[in-house]
Coordinates of C-alpha atoms and ligand atoms in Angstrom, one line a residue:
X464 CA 0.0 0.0 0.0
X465 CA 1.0 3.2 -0.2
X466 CA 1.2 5.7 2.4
X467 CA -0.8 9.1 3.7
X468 CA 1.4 11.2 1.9
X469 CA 0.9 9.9 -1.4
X470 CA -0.2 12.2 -3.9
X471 CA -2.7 10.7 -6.3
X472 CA -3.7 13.0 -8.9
X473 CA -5.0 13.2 -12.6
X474 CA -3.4 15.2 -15.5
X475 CA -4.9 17.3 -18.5
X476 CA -2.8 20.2 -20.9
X477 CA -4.2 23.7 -21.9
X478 CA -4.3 22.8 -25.8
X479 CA -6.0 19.4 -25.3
X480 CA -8.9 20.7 -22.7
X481 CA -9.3 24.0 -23.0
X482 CA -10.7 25.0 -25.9
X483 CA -11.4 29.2 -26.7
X484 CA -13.6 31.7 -25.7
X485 CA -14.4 34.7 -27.4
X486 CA -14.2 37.1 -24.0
X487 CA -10.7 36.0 -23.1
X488 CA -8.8 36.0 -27.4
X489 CA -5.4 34.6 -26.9
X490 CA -2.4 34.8 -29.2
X491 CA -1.7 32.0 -31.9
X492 CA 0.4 29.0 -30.6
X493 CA 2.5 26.5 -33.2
X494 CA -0.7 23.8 -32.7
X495 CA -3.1 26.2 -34.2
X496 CA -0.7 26.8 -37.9
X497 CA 0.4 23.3 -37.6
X498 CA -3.8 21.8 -37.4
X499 CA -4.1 24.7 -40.1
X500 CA -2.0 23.5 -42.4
X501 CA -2.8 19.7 -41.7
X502 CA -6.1 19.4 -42.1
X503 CA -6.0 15.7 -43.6
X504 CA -3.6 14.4 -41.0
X505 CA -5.8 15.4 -38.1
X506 CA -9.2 14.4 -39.8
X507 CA -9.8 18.0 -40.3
X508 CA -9.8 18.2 -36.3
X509 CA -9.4 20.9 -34.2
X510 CA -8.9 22.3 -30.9
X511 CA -11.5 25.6 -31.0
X512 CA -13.9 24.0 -28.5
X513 CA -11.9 20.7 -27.4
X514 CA -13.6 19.9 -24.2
X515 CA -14.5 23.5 -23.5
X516 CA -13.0 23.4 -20.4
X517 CA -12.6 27.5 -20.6
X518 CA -16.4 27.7 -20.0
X519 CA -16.8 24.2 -17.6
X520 CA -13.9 24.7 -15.5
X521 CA -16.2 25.5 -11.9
X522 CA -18.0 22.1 -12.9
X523 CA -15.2 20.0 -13.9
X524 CA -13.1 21.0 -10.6
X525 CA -16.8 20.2 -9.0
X526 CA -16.7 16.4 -11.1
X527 CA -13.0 16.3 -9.9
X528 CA -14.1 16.8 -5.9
X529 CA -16.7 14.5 -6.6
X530 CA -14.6 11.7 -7.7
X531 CA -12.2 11.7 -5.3
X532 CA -9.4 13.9 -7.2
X533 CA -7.3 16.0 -4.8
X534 CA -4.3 16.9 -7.1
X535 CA -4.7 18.0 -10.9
X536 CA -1.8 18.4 -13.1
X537 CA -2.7 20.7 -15.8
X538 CA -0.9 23.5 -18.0
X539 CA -0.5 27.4 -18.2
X540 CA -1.1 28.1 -22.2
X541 CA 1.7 30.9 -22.7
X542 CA -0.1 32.8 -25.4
X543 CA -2.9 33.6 -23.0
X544 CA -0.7 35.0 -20.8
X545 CA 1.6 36.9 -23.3
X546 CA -0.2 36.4 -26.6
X547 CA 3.1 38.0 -28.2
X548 CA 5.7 34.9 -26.6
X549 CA 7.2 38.6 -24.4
X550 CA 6.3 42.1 -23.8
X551 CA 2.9 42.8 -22.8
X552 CA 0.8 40.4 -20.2
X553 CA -2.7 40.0 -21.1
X554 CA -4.4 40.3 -17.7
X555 CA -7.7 38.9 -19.1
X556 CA -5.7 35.3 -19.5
X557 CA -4.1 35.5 -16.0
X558 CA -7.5 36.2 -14.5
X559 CA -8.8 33.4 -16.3
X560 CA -5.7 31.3 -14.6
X561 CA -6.1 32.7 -11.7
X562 CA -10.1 32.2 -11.2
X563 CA -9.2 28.3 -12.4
X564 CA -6.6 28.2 -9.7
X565 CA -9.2 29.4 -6.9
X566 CA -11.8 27.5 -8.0
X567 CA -10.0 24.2 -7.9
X568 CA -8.5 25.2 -4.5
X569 CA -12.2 25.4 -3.3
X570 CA -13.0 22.4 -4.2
X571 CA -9.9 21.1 -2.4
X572 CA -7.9 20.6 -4.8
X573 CA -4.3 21.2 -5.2
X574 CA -2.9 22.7 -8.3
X575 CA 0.6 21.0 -10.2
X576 CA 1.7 23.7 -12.8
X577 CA 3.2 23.1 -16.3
X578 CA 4.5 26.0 -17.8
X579 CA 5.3 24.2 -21.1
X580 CA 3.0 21.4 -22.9
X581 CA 4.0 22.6 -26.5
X582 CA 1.7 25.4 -27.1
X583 CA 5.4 27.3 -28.3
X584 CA 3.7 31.3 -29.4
X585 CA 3.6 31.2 -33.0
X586 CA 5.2 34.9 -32.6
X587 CA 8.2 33.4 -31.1
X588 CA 8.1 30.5 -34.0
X589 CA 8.3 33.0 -36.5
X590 CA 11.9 34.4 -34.8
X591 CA 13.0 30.8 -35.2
X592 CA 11.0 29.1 -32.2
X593 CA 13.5 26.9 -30.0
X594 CA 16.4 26.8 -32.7
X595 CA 16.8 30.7 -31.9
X596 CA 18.7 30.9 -28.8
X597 CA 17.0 34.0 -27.5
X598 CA 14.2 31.8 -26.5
X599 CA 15.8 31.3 -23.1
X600 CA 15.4 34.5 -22.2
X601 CA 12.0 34.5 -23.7
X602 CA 11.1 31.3 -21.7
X603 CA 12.7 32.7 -18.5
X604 CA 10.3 35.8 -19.1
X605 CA 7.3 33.6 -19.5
X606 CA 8.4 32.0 -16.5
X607 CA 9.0 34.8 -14.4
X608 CA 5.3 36.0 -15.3
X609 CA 3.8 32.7 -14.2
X610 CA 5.9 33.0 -10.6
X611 CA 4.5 36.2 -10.6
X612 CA 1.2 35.5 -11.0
X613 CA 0.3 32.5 -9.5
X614 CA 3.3 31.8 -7.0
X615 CA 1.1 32.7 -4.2
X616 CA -1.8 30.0 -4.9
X617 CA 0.0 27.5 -6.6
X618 CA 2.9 25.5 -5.1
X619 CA 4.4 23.0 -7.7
X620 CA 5.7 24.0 -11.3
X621 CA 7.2 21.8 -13.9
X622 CA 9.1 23.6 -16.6
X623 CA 8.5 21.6 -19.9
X624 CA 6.4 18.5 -20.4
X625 CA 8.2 15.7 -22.6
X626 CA 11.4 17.8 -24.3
X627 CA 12.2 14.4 -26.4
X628 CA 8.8 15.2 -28.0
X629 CA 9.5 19.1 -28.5
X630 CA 12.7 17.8 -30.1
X631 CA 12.5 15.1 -31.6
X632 CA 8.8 15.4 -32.8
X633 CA 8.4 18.6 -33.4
X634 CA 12.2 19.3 -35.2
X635 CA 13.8 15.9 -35.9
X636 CA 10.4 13.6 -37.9
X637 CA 7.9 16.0 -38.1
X638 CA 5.0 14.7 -36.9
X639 CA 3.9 17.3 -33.9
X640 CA 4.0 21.1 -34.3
X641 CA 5.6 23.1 -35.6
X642 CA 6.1 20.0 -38.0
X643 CA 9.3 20.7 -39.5
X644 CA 12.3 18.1 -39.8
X645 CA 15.6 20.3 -39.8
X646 CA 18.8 19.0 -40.5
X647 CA 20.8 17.1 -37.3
X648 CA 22.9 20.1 -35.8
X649 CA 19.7 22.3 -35.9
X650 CA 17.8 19.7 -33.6
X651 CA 21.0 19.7 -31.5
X652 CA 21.2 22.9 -31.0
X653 CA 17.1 23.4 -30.5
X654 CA 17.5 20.7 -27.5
X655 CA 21.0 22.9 -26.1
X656 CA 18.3 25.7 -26.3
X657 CA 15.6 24.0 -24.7
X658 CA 17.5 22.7 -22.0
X659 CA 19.0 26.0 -21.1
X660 CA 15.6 27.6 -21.0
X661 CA 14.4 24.7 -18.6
X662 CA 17.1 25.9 -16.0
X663 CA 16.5 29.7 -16.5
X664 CA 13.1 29.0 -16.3
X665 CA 13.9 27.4 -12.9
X666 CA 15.7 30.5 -11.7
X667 CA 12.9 32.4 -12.7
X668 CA 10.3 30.7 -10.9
X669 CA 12.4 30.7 -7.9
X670 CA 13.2 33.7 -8.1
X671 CA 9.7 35.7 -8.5
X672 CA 8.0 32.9 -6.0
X673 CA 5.9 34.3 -3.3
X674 CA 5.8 30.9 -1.3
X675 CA 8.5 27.9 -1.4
X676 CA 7.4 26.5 -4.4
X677 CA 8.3 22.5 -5.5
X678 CA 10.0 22.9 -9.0
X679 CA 10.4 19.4 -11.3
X680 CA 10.3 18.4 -14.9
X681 CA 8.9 16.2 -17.0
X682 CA 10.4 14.3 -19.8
X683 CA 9.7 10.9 -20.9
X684 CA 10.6 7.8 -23.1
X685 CA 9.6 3.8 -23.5
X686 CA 11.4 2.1 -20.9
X687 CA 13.9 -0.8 -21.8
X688 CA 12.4 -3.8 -19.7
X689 CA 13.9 -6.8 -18.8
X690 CA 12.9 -10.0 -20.4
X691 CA 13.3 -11.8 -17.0
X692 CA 14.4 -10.3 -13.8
X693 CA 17.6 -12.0 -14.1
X694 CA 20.3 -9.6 -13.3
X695 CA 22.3 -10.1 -16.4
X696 CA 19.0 -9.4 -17.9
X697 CA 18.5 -6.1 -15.6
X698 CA 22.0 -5.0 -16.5
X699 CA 21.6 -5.1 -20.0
X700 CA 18.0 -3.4 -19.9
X701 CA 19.5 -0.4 -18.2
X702 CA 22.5 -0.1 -20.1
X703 CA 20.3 0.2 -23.4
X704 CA 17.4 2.2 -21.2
X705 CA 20.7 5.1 -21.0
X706 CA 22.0 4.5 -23.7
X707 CA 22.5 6.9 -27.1
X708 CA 23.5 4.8 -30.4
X709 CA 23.4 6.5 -33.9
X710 CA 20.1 6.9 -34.8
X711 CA 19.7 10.0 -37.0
X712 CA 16.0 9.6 -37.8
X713 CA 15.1 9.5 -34.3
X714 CA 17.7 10.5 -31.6
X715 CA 15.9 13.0 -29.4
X716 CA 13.9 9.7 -27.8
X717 CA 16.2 9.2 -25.7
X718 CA 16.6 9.4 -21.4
X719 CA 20.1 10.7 -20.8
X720 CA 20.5 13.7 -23.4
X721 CA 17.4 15.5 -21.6
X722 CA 18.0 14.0 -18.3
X723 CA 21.6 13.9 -17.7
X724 CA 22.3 17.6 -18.2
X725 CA 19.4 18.8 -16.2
X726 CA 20.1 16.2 -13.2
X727 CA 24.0 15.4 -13.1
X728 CA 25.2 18.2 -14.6
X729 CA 26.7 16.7 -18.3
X730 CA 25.8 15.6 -21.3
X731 CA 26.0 11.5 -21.5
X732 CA 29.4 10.7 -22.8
X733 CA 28.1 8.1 -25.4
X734 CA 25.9 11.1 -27.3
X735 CA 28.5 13.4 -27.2
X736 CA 31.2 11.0 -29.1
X737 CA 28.4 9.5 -31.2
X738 CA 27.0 12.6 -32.2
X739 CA 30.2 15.0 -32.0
X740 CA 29.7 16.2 -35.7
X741 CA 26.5 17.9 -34.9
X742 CA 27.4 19.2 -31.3
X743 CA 26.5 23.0 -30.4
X744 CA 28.9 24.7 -28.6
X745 CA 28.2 23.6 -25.1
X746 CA 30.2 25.9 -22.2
X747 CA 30.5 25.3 -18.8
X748 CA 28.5 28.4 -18.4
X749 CA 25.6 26.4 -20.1
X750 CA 26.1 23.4 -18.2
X751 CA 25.9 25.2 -14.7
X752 CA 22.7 26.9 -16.1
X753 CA 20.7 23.4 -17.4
X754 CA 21.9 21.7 -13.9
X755 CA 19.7 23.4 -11.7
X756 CA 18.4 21.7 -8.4
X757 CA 14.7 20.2 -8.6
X758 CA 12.4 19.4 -6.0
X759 CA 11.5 16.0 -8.2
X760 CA 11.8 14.5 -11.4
X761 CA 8.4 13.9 -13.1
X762 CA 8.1 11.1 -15.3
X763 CA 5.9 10.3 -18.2
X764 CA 5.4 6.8 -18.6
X765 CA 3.2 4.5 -20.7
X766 CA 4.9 1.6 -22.9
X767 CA 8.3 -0.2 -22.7
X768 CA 10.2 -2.8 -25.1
X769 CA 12.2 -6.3 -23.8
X770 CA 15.5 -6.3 -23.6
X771 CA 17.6 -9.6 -22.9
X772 CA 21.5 -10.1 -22.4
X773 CA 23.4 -11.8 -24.9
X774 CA 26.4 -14.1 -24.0
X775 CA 28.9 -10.9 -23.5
X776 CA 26.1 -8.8 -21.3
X777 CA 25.5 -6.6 -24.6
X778 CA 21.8 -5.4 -24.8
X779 CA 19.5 -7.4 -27.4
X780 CA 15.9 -6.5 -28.5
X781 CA 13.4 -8.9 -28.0
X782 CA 10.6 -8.7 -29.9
X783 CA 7.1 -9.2 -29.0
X784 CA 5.1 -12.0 -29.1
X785 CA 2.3 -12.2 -31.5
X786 CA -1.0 -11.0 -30.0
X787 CA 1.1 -8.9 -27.3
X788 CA -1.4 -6.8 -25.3
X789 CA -1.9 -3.1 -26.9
X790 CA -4.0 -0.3 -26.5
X791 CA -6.6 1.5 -28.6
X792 CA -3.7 3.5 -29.8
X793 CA -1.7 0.1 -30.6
X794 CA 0.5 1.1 -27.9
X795 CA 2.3 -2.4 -26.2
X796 CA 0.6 -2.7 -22.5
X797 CA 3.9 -3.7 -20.3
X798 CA 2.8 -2.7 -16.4
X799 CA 6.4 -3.6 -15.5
X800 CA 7.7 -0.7 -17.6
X801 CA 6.4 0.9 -14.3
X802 CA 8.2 -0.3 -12.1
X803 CA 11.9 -0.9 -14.0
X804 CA 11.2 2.6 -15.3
X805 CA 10.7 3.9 -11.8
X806 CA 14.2 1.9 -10.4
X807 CA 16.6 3.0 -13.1
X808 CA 15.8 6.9 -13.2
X809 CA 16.1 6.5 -9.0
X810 CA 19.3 4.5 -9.2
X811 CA 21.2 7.1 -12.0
X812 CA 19.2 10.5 -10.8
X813 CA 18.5 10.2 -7.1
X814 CA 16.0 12.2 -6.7
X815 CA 12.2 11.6 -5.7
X816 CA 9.8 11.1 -8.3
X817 CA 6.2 12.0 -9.6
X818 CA 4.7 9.6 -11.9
X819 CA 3.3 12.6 -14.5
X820 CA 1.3 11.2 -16.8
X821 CA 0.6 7.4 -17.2
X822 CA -2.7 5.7 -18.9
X823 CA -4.0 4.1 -21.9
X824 CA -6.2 5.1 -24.9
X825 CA -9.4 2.8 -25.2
X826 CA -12.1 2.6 -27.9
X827 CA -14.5 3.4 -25.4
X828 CA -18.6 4.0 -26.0
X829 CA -21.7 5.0 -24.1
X830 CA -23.3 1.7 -23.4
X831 CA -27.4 1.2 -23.6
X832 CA -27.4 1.7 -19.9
X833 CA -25.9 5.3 -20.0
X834 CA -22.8 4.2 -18.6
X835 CA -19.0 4.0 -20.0
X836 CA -17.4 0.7 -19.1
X837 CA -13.9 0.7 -19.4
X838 CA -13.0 -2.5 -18.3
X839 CA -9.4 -2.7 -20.1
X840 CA -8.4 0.8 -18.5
X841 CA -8.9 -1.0 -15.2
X842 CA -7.1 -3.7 -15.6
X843 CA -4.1 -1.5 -17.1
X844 CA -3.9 0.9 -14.2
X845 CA -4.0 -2.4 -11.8
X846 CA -1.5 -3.6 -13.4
X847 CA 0.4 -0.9 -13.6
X848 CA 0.2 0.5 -10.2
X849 CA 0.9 -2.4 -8.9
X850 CA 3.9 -2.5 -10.3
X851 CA 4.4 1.0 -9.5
X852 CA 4.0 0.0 -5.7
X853 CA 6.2 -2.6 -6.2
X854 CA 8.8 0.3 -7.1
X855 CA 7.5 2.0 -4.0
X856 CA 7.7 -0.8 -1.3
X857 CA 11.6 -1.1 -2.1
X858 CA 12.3 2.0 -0.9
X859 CA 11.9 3.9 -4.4
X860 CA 10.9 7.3 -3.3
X861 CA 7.9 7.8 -5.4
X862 CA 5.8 10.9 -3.9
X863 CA 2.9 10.7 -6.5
X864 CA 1.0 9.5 -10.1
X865 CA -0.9 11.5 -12.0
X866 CA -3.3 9.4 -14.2
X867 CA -3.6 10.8 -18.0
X868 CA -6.2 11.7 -18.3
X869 CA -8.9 13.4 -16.1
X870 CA -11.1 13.3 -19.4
X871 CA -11.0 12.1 -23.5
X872 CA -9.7 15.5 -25.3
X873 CA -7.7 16.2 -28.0
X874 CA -4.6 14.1 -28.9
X875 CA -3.1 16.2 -31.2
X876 CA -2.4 15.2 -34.8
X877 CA -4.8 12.5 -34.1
X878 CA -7.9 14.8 -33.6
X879 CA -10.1 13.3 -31.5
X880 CA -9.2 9.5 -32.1
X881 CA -7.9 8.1 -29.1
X882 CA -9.8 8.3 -25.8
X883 CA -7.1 8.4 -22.3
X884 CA -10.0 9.8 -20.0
X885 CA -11.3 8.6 -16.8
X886 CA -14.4 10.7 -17.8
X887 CA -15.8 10.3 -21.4
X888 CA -16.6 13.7 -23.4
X889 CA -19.7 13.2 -25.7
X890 CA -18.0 15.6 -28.7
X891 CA -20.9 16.3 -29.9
X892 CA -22.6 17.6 -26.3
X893 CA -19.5 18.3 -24.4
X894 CA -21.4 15.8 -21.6
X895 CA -19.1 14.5 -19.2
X896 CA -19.5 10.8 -18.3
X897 CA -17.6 9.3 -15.5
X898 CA -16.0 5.9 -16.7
X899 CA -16.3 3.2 -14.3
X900 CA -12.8 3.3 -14.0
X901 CA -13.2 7.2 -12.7
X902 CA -15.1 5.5 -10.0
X903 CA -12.4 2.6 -9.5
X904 CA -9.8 5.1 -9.3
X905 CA -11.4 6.9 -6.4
X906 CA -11.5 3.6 -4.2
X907 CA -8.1 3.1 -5.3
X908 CA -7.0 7.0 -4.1
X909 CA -8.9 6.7 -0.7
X910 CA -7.4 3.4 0.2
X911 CA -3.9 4.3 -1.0
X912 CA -4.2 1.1 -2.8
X913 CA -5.5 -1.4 -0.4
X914 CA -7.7 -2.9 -3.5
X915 CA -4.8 -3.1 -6.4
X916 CA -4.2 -6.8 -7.4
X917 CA -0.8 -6.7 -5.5
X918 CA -2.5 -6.2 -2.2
X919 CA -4.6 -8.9 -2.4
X920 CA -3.0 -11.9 -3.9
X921 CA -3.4 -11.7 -7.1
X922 CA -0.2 -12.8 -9.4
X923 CA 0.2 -10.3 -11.5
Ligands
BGC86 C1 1.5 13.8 -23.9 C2 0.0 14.0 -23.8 C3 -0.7 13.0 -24.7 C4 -0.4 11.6 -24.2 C5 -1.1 10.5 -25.0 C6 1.9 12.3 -23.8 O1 3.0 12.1 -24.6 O2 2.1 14.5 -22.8 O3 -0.2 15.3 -24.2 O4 -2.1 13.2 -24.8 O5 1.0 11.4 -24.3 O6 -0.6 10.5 -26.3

């Protein structure tokens, strides 16, 4: 089980939930161009409305209190609060914030900050986005607003949700906003930028706080997992888990080049020789900037791959088996991802750890009786947190988990295909339908567990 202190909590982002309204106009973001200019990929698709969270927010904090839900990751939307990227602050956004802020707090709910969940200002796009190396300054600015503003009723800040995906997504393949695949020193120098701007954002939020605030970060990646739990096998899972081989197409989907920086201070020594033809130039200045002290590491985490050991302890894929377990997203279901992805980032980083997003997408529909049932979410997050427990009863200092997500909204360049809510969103009502497992996760919360498979028997 786990203990009092526990934070259990759900998760959402601005660009996914939000939605518009015509009272409060914000500034364009990269999401709105890129949907603009994608129509077909994202099933002509867009985010105007999403789950019109902007107009529902005093009810959905009221749906949270009533399932259970006493922490809420969610995300500031930085051109509603400077529509321009710098410069001006639109008050009318950081009442909005700050009314959102209150009214969760009412319902007793505690408020996790993300200042960064890729809505880049198109403004600051059109200087070059994150390949312009101003944007640590303007990032620093944004954050010093957000301190500013909300330092006094908010407590914990994460600086930028998933970098790998900002990177390597957004610069390196294409396929998230702003869309573009620039050539490899561009993308190295884009993630030198962005994790500079993650530590002077850090100062910044320090800096302008009103209150001791918590300050973490959140990357991610698919966690190497051992084929068995022999340690030969463990060995060579981690080793690959840290590792950075020559893979041009997709390099940014890695663990140590966005974690090693911000955490140990340096840039992994196998990136840096494997990629040393594309390498910025990297001073110490920049390296004492990146490595500032967090509060915790966050840690998105949904999928992993096998790994075994081969006769010489070197790292070999394993594949899956036919008919492996996957998601309405075809994403592999591996619960022990969980827990080995929990152990290695405590063994190399040391530092506690917030489980910030984990879930799955399911094809999920209104049944005849009214109701959602979502039996293969259950199972998943059983799984799952029982292996995250397991994590937790070795002494892995894991303070929370944030379940993605608090409803269905919109994934992206996948319009609205691919439901991760605990709540179902009727898209054509904006209805909000509690899944059974919203009301499985609630037991779960206010027993700490006590009803997971692990804590009662079940082999998992
Ligand atoms: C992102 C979320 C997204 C989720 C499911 C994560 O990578 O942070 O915004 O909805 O995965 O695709």
């Amino acid at each position: 089980m786990f203990r009092d202190d526990f934070v259990w909590g759900v998760g959402t982002s601005s660009y996914q939930f939000e939605g518009d309204r015509d009272d409060v106009p914000r500034g364009l973001c990269i999401w709105d161009t890129y949907i603009e200019e994608n129509k077909a990929r994202t099933s002509g698709h867009d985010a105007k409305v999403a789950c019109d969270h902007i107009h529902k927010y005093k009810e959905d904090y009221a749906l949270m209190k009533e399932l259970g839900i006493k922490n809420y990751r969610f995300s500031i939307n930085w051109c509603r609060i400077l529509p321009n990227g710098t410069g001006e602050v639109d008050m009318k956004g950081v009442e909005l914030y700050r009314d959102m802020i209150k009214s969760m707090k009412e319902n007793g709910i505690e408020p996790y900050v993300t200042l960064y969940h890729w809505e880049l200002p198109q403004a600051l796009e059109d200087k070059g986005g994150w390949l312009n190396p101003e944007i640590v300054n303007w990032f620093s600015e944004y954050a010093a607003v957000v301190s500013q503003y909300f330092s006094d009723i908010a407590k914990y800040f994460f600086t930028i949700n998933e970098p790998q995906c900002v990177v390597g997504l957004g610069y390196v393949n294409g396929g998230k906003a702003p869309g573009k695949k620039l050539p490899m020193k561009d993308t190295f120098q884009i993630a030198h930028n962005l994790l500079k701007a993650h530590g002077a954002a850090v100062i910044a939020l320090r800096g302008h706080a009103k209150q001791d605030i918590k300050v973490g970060y959140a990357p991610t990646c698919t966690v190497a997992v051992p084929v068995t739990d022999d340690p030969k096998d463990v060995e060579a899972a981690r080793k690959k888990y840290f590792a950075m081989e020559y893979n041009p197409g997709n390099w940014a989907w890695n663990v140590s080049w966005f974690s090693d920086p911000v955490i140990l201070g340096h840039y992994p020594e196998q990136g840096m020789e494997v990629y040393k033809d594309y390498l910025p130039e990297i001073t110490d200045e920049d390296m004492k900037l990146i490595c500032q002290p967090l509060d915790f590491l966050g840690q998105n985490i949904y999928h992993g791959y096998f790994i075994k050991a081969d006769e010489n302890g070197n790292p070999v894929d394993v594949p899956y088996y036919p008919g492996f377990p996957e998601t309405g997203v075809n994403w592999p279901v591996l619960p022990r991802a969980l827990y080995y992805g929990m152990k290695f980032a405590y063994e190399r980083y040391k530092l506690p750890i917030i489980v910030t997003e984990n879930g799955m997408a399911n094809t999920d529909v209104i049944s005849l009786d009214g109701k959602v049932h979502d039996p293969q979410r259950i199972n998943y997050l059983d799984r799952y947190l029982s292996e995250l427990q397991k994590a937790y009863d070795e002494g892995i200092d894991i303070k929370g988990y944030f379940l993605w997500s608090f409803t269905d909204n919109f994934e992206w360049e996948q319009g609205y295909h691919g439901r991760f809510g605990i709540v179902y969103i009727d898209f054509n009502d904006l209805r909000r339908i509690p899944k059974d497992s919203a009301y499985w996760y609630k037991e779960i919360m206010e027993s700490n567990g006590a009803k997971l498979a692990i804590n009662n028997g079940m082999k998992l």
